[in-house]
């Protein structure tokens, strides 16, 4: 369920964040230099969001040494990569280092497969395909609104409303009524645990 919300939020943010900065007076001039890092941190979050549930899985099945091993690996990678990349790219090197570190999610998934059999493709397919289709919409609406109409506020409004609507339409088309049933079960579970 994490991917159901994280994927569209990340792709949406990538396509509209600079326009949001332009809407707020004075923000774009101050923060546009951070856009490069924002994009790399967003890509990093995409991959990290896929490894976090597996770290929780290791903790839940008593494989704390594996969790600790990955934590130590990530800490070492970050320390080493940040120092190297900051020399070449300045402060943007931090986001590049985080992105490279996040690619190790592949090792987390492979390790989890040794203990639990699951299909990552089956679990992420609807969210990923819907995110890609939503990304195409955001790309097109960005081009139309900013190139032809030159109205940043319209770009943000049409992007947010259209993307949310299309994303959930695509999810529903890919998952069918099971999406509604799963959402109902999740909400009922949350209600009962609170």
mmCIF file of C-alpha atoms in Angstrom:
data_model
loop_
_atom_site.group_PDB
_atom_site.id
_atom_site.type_symbol
_atom_site.label_atom_id
_atom_site.label_comp_id
_atom_site.label_asym_id
_atom_site.label_seq_id
_atom_site.Cartn_x
_atom_site.Cartn_y
_atom_site.Cartn_z
ATOM 1 C CA UNK A 1 0.000 0.000 0.000
ATOM 2 C CA UNK A 2 2.980 2.289 0.468
ATOM 3 C CA UNK A 3 3.633 2.306 -3.257
ATOM 4 C CA UNK A 4 0.003 3.170 -3.904
ATOM 5 C CA UNK A 5 0.603 6.655 -2.487
ATOM 6 C CA UNK A 6 4.363 7.204 -2.605
ATOM 7 C CA UNK A 7 4.766 6.573 -6.358
ATOM 8 C CA UNK A 8 2.218 9.172 -7.516
ATOM 9 C CA UNK A 9 3.319 11.739 -4.947
ATOM 10 C CA UNK A 10 6.935 11.478 -6.084
ATOM 11 C CA UNK A 11 6.213 11.660 -9.805
ATOM 12 C CA UNK A 12 3.738 14.480 -9.235
ATOM 13 C CA UNK A 13 6.240 16.450 -7.182
ATOM 14 C CA UNK A 14 8.918 16.051 -9.843
ATOM 15 C CA UNK A 15 6.648 17.535 -12.497
ATOM 16 C CA UNK A 16 5.130 20.418 -10.517
ATOM 17 C CA UNK A 17 7.602 21.423 -7.803
ATOM 18 C CA UNK A 18 9.301 24.118 -9.875
ATOM 19 C CA UNK A 19 5.916 25.572 -10.812
ATOM 20 C CA UNK A 20 4.889 25.629 -7.160
ATOM 21 C CA UNK A 21 8.032 27.624 -6.415
ATOM 22 C CA UNK A 22 7.099 30.104 -9.144
ATOM 23 C CA UNK A 23 3.607 30.645 -7.718
ATOM 24 C CA UNK A 24 4.919 31.791 -4.334
ATOM 25 C CA UNK A 25 6.495 35.233 -4.820
ATOM 26 C CA UNK A 26 10.253 35.267 -4.239
ATOM 27 C CA UNK A 27 10.614 31.527 -3.713
ATOM 28 C CA UNK A 28 11.790 30.515 -7.160
ATOM 29 C CA UNK A 29 14.756 32.896 -7.105
ATOM 30 C CA UNK A 30 15.777 31.592 -3.705
ATOM 31 C CA UNK A 31 15.135 27.869 -4.171
ATOM 32 C CA UNK A 32 15.592 27.054 -7.870
ATOM 33 C CA UNK A 33 19.204 26.008 -7.235
ATOM 34 C CA UNK A 34 17.867 23.205 -5.027
ATOM 35 C CA UNK A 35 15.773 21.665 -7.824
ATOM 36 C CA UNK A 36 18.645 19.431 -8.961
ATOM 37 C CA UNK A 37 18.941 17.961 -5.464
ATOM 38 C CA UNK A 38 15.171 17.708 -5.124
ATOM 39 C CA UNK A 39 14.970 15.511 -8.228
ATOM 40 C CA UNK A 40 17.729 13.195 -6.999
ATOM 41 C CA UNK A 41 16.220 12.979 -3.498
ATOM 42 C CA UNK A 42 12.846 12.150 -5.102
ATOM 43 C CA UNK A 43 14.402 9.335 -7.147
ATOM 44 C CA UNK A 44 16.162 8.128 -4.015
ATOM 45 C CA UNK A 45 12.863 8.108 -2.088
ATOM 46 C CA UNK A 46 11.314 5.990 -4.821
ATOM 47 C CA UNK A 47 13.856 3.206 -4.271
ATOM 48 C CA UNK A 48 14.117 3.577 -0.496
ATOM 49 C CA UNK A 49 10.335 3.226 -0.212
ATOM 50 C CA UNK A 50 10.679 -0.249 -1.705
ATOM 51 C CA UNK A 51 13.373 -1.386 0.738
ATOM 52 C CA UNK A 52 11.817 -0.118 3.975
ATOM 53 C CA UNK A 53 9.075 -2.787 4.221
ATOM 54 C CA UNK A 54 11.708 -5.500 3.811
ATOM 55 C CA UNK A 55 13.808 -4.106 6.651
ATOM 56 C CA UNK A 56 10.643 -4.258 8.768
ATOM 57 C CA UNK A 57 10.160 -7.832 7.556
ATOM 58 C CA UNK A 58 13.665 -8.801 8.709
ATOM 59 C CA UNK A 59 12.979 -7.285 12.119
ATOM 60 C CA UNK A 60 9.613 -9.074 12.353
ATOM 61 C CA UNK A 61 11.044 -12.526 11.584
ATOM 62 C CA UNK A 62 13.953 -12.060 13.977
ATOM 63 C CA UNK A 63 16.683 -11.391 11.414
ATOM 64 C CA UNK A 64 17.989 -8.305 13.174
ATOM 65 C CA UNK A 65 21.561 -8.984 12.071
ATOM 66 C CA UNK A 66 20.502 -8.608 8.448
ATOM 67 C CA UNK A 67 18.783 -5.294 9.221
ATOM 68 C CA UNK A 68 21.865 -4.118 11.067
ATOM 69 C CA UNK A 69 24.095 -5.223 8.188
ATOM 70 C CA UNK A 70 22.115 -3.075 5.746
ATOM 71 C CA UNK A 71 22.105 -0.111 8.132
ATOM 72 C CA UNK A 72 25.881 -0.304 8.490
ATOM 73 C CA UNK A 73 26.275 -0.699 4.719
ATOM 74 C CA UNK A 74 24.102 2.358 4.056
ATOM 75 C CA UNK A 75 25.885 4.457 6.662
ATOM 76 C CA UNK A 76 29.292 3.543 5.223
ATOM 77 C CA UNK A 77 28.157 4.179 1.662
ATOM 78 C CA UNK A 78 26.707 7.545 2.566
ATOM 79 C CA UNK A 79 29.777 8.705 4.434
ATOM 80 C CA UNK A 80 32.061 7.635 1.620
ATOM 81 C CA UNK A 81 29.929 8.771 -1.299
ATOM 82 C CA UNK A 82 28.964 12.132 0.201
ATOM 83 C CA UNK A 83 32.596 13.083 0.743
ATOM 84 C CA UNK A 84 33.576 12.084 -2.796
ATOM 85 C CA UNK A 85 30.592 13.594 -4.587
ATOM 86 C CA UNK A 86 30.652 16.847 -2.643
ATOM 87 C CA UNK A 87 34.151 17.456 -3.979
ATOM 88 C CA UNK A 88 32.918 17.125 -7.556
ATOM 89 C CA UNK A 89 29.355 18.475 -7.381
ATOM 90 C CA UNK A 90 29.250 20.664 -4.268
ATOM 91 C CA UNK A 91 26.113 20.357 -2.158
ATOM 92 C CA UNK A 92 24.323 18.608 -5.018
ATOM 93 C CA UNK A 93 26.716 15.713 -4.423
ATOM 94 C CA UNK A 94 24.771 14.821 -1.271
ATOM 95 C CA UNK A 95 21.614 14.063 -3.251
ATOM 96 C CA UNK A 96 23.586 12.094 -5.836
ATOM 97 C CA UNK A 97 25.158 10.037 -3.038
ATOM 98 C CA UNK A 98 21.732 9.315 -1.531
ATOM 99 C CA UNK A 99 20.452 8.252 -4.940
ATOM 100 C CA UNK A 100 23.345 5.834 -5.499
ATOM 101 C CA UNK A 101 22.923 4.428 -1.996
ATOM 102 C CA UNK A 102 19.202 3.887 -2.611
ATOM 103 C CA UNK A 103 19.987 1.596 -5.559
ATOM 104 C CA UNK A 104 21.091 -1.031 -3.029
ATOM 105 C CA UNK A 105 17.385 -1.807 -2.532
ATOM 106 C CA UNK A 106 18.019 -4.596 -5.053
ATOM 107 C CA UNK A 107 20.184 -6.402 -2.483
ATOM 108 C CA UNK A 108 17.487 -5.966 0.183
ATOM 109 C CA UNK A 109 14.883 -7.522 -2.113
ATOM 110 C CA UNK A 110 17.184 -10.413 -3.057
ATOM 111 C CA UNK A 111 17.930 -11.090 0.611
ATOM 112 C CA UNK A 112 14.218 -11.007 1.493
ATOM 113 C CA UNK A 113 13.542 -13.604 -1.223
ATOM 114 C CA UNK A 114 15.649 -16.070 0.742
ATOM 115 C CA UNK A 115 13.195 -15.952 3.656
ATOM 116 C CA UNK A 116 9.822 -15.148 2.096
ATOM 117 C CA UNK A 117 8.482 -15.954 -1.342
ATOM 118 C CA UNK A 118 6.710 -13.003 -2.934
ATOM 119 C CA UNK A 119 6.244 -11.325 -6.279
ATOM 120 C CA UNK A 120 7.489 -7.760 -6.263
ATOM 121 C CA UNK A 121 6.226 -7.377 -9.811
ATOM 122 C CA UNK A 122 2.709 -8.423 -8.846
ATOM 123 C CA UNK A 123 2.668 -6.142 -5.815
ATOM 124 C CA UNK A 124 4.002 -3.051 -7.594
ATOM 125 C CA UNK A 125 2.671 -3.515 -11.132
ATOM 126 C CA UNK A 126 -0.612 -1.564 -10.792
ATOM 127 C CA UNK A 127 1.030 1.323 -8.917
ATOM 128 C CA UNK A 128 3.994 1.482 -11.269
ATOM 129 C CA UNK A 129 1.958 1.364 -14.493
ATOM 130 C CA UNK A 130 -0.496 3.941 -13.127
ATOM 131 C CA UNK A 131 2.421 6.146 -12.097
ATOM 132 C CA UNK A 132 3.939 5.928 -15.581
ATOM 133 C CA UNK A 133 0.632 6.797 -17.257
ATOM 134 C CA UNK A 134 0.153 9.643 -14.799
ATOM 135 C CA UNK A 135 3.696 10.809 -15.602
ATOM 136 C CA UNK A 136 2.849 10.922 -19.315
ATOM 137 C CA UNK A 137 -0.192 13.067 -18.522
ATOM 138 C CA UNK A 138 1.903 15.378 -16.333
ATOM 139 C CA UNK A 139 4.539 15.679 -19.055
ATOM 140 C CA UNK A 140 1.934 16.576 -21.665
ATOM 141 C CA UNK A 141 0.014 19.011 -19.461
ATOM 142 C CA UNK A 142 3.296 20.680 -18.491
ATOM 143 C CA UNK A 143 4.202 21.187 -22.125
ATOM 144 C CA UNK A 144 0.768 22.511 -23.045
ATOM 145 C CA UNK A 145 0.261 24.818 -20.065
ATOM 146 C CA UNK A 146 3.765 26.245 -19.883
ATOM 147 C CA UNK A 147 4.615 26.387 -23.591
ATOM 148 C CA UNK A 148 1.315 27.537 -25.063
ATOM 149 C CA UNK A 149 -0.568 29.275 -22.256
ATOM 150 C CA UNK A 150 2.375 30.416 -20.090
ATOM 151 C CA UNK A 151 0.205 30.259 -16.970
ATOM 152 C CA UNK A 152 1.957 28.535 -14.084
ATOM 153 C CA UNK A 153 -1.086 28.458 -11.812
ATOM 154 C CA UNK A 154 -3.131 26.649 -14.491
ATOM 155 C CA UNK A 155 -0.302 24.147 -14.850
ATOM 156 C CA UNK A 156 -0.366 23.348 -11.126
ATOM 157 C CA UNK A 157 -4.171 23.134 -10.901
ATOM 158 C CA UNK A 158 -4.615 20.953 -14.004
ATOM 159 C CA UNK A 159 -1.645 18.811 -12.975
ATOM 160 C CA UNK A 160 -2.893 18.062 -9.479
ATOM 161 C CA UNK A 161 -6.564 17.524 -10.288
ATOM 162 C CA UNK A 162 -5.959 15.593 -13.507
ATOM 163 C CA UNK A 163 -3.137 13.464 -12.149
ATOM 164 C CA UNK A 164 -5.009 12.386 -9.017
ATOM 165 C CA UNK A 165 -8.121 11.554 -11.039
ATOM 166 C CA UNK A 166 -6.221 9.640 -13.734
ATOM 167 C CA UNK A 167 -4.003 7.768 -11.270
ATOM 168 C CA UNK A 168 -6.943 6.316 -9.369
ATOM 169 C CA UNK A 169 -8.840 5.561 -12.587
ATOM 170 C CA UNK A 170 -5.809 3.607 -13.843
ATOM 171 C CA UNK A 171 -5.438 1.807 -10.493
ATOM 172 C CA UNK A 172 -9.095 0.836 -10.594
ATOM 173 C CA UNK A 173 -8.819 -0.355 -14.211
ATOM 174 C CA UNK A 174 -5.734 -2.473 -13.414
ATOM 175 C CA UNK A 175 -6.921 -3.904 -10.099
ATOM 176 C CA UNK A 176 -10.657 -3.926 -10.682
ATOM 177 C CA UNK A 177 -12.991 -4.228 -7.730
ATOM 178 C CA UNK A 178 -10.229 -5.849 -5.662
ATOM 179 C CA UNK A 179 -8.795 -2.336 -5.210
ATOM 180 C CA UNK A 180 -11.993 -1.176 -3.538
ATOM 181 C CA UNK A 181 -12.172 -4.318 -1.372
ATOM 182 C CA UNK A 182 -8.520 -4.041 -0.298
ATOM 183 C CA UNK A 183 -8.970 -0.365 0.565
ATOM 184 C CA UNK A 184 -12.080 -1.180 2.592
ATOM 185 C CA UNK A 185 -10.225 -3.944 4.478
ATOM 186 C CA UNK A 186 -7.266 -1.667 5.151
ATOM 187 C CA UNK A 187 -9.483 1.080 6.538
ATOM 188 C CA UNK A 188 -11.426 -1.415 8.675
ATOM 189 C CA UNK A 189 -8.146 -2.836 10.022
ATOM 190 C CA UNK A 190 -6.860 0.653 10.880
ATOM 191 C CA UNK A 191 -10.168 1.493 12.590
ATOM 192 C CA UNK A 192 -10.030 -1.685 14.700
ATOM 193 C CA UNK A 193 -6.409 -1.150 15.770
ATOM 194 C CA UNK A 194 -6.999 2.433 16.895
#
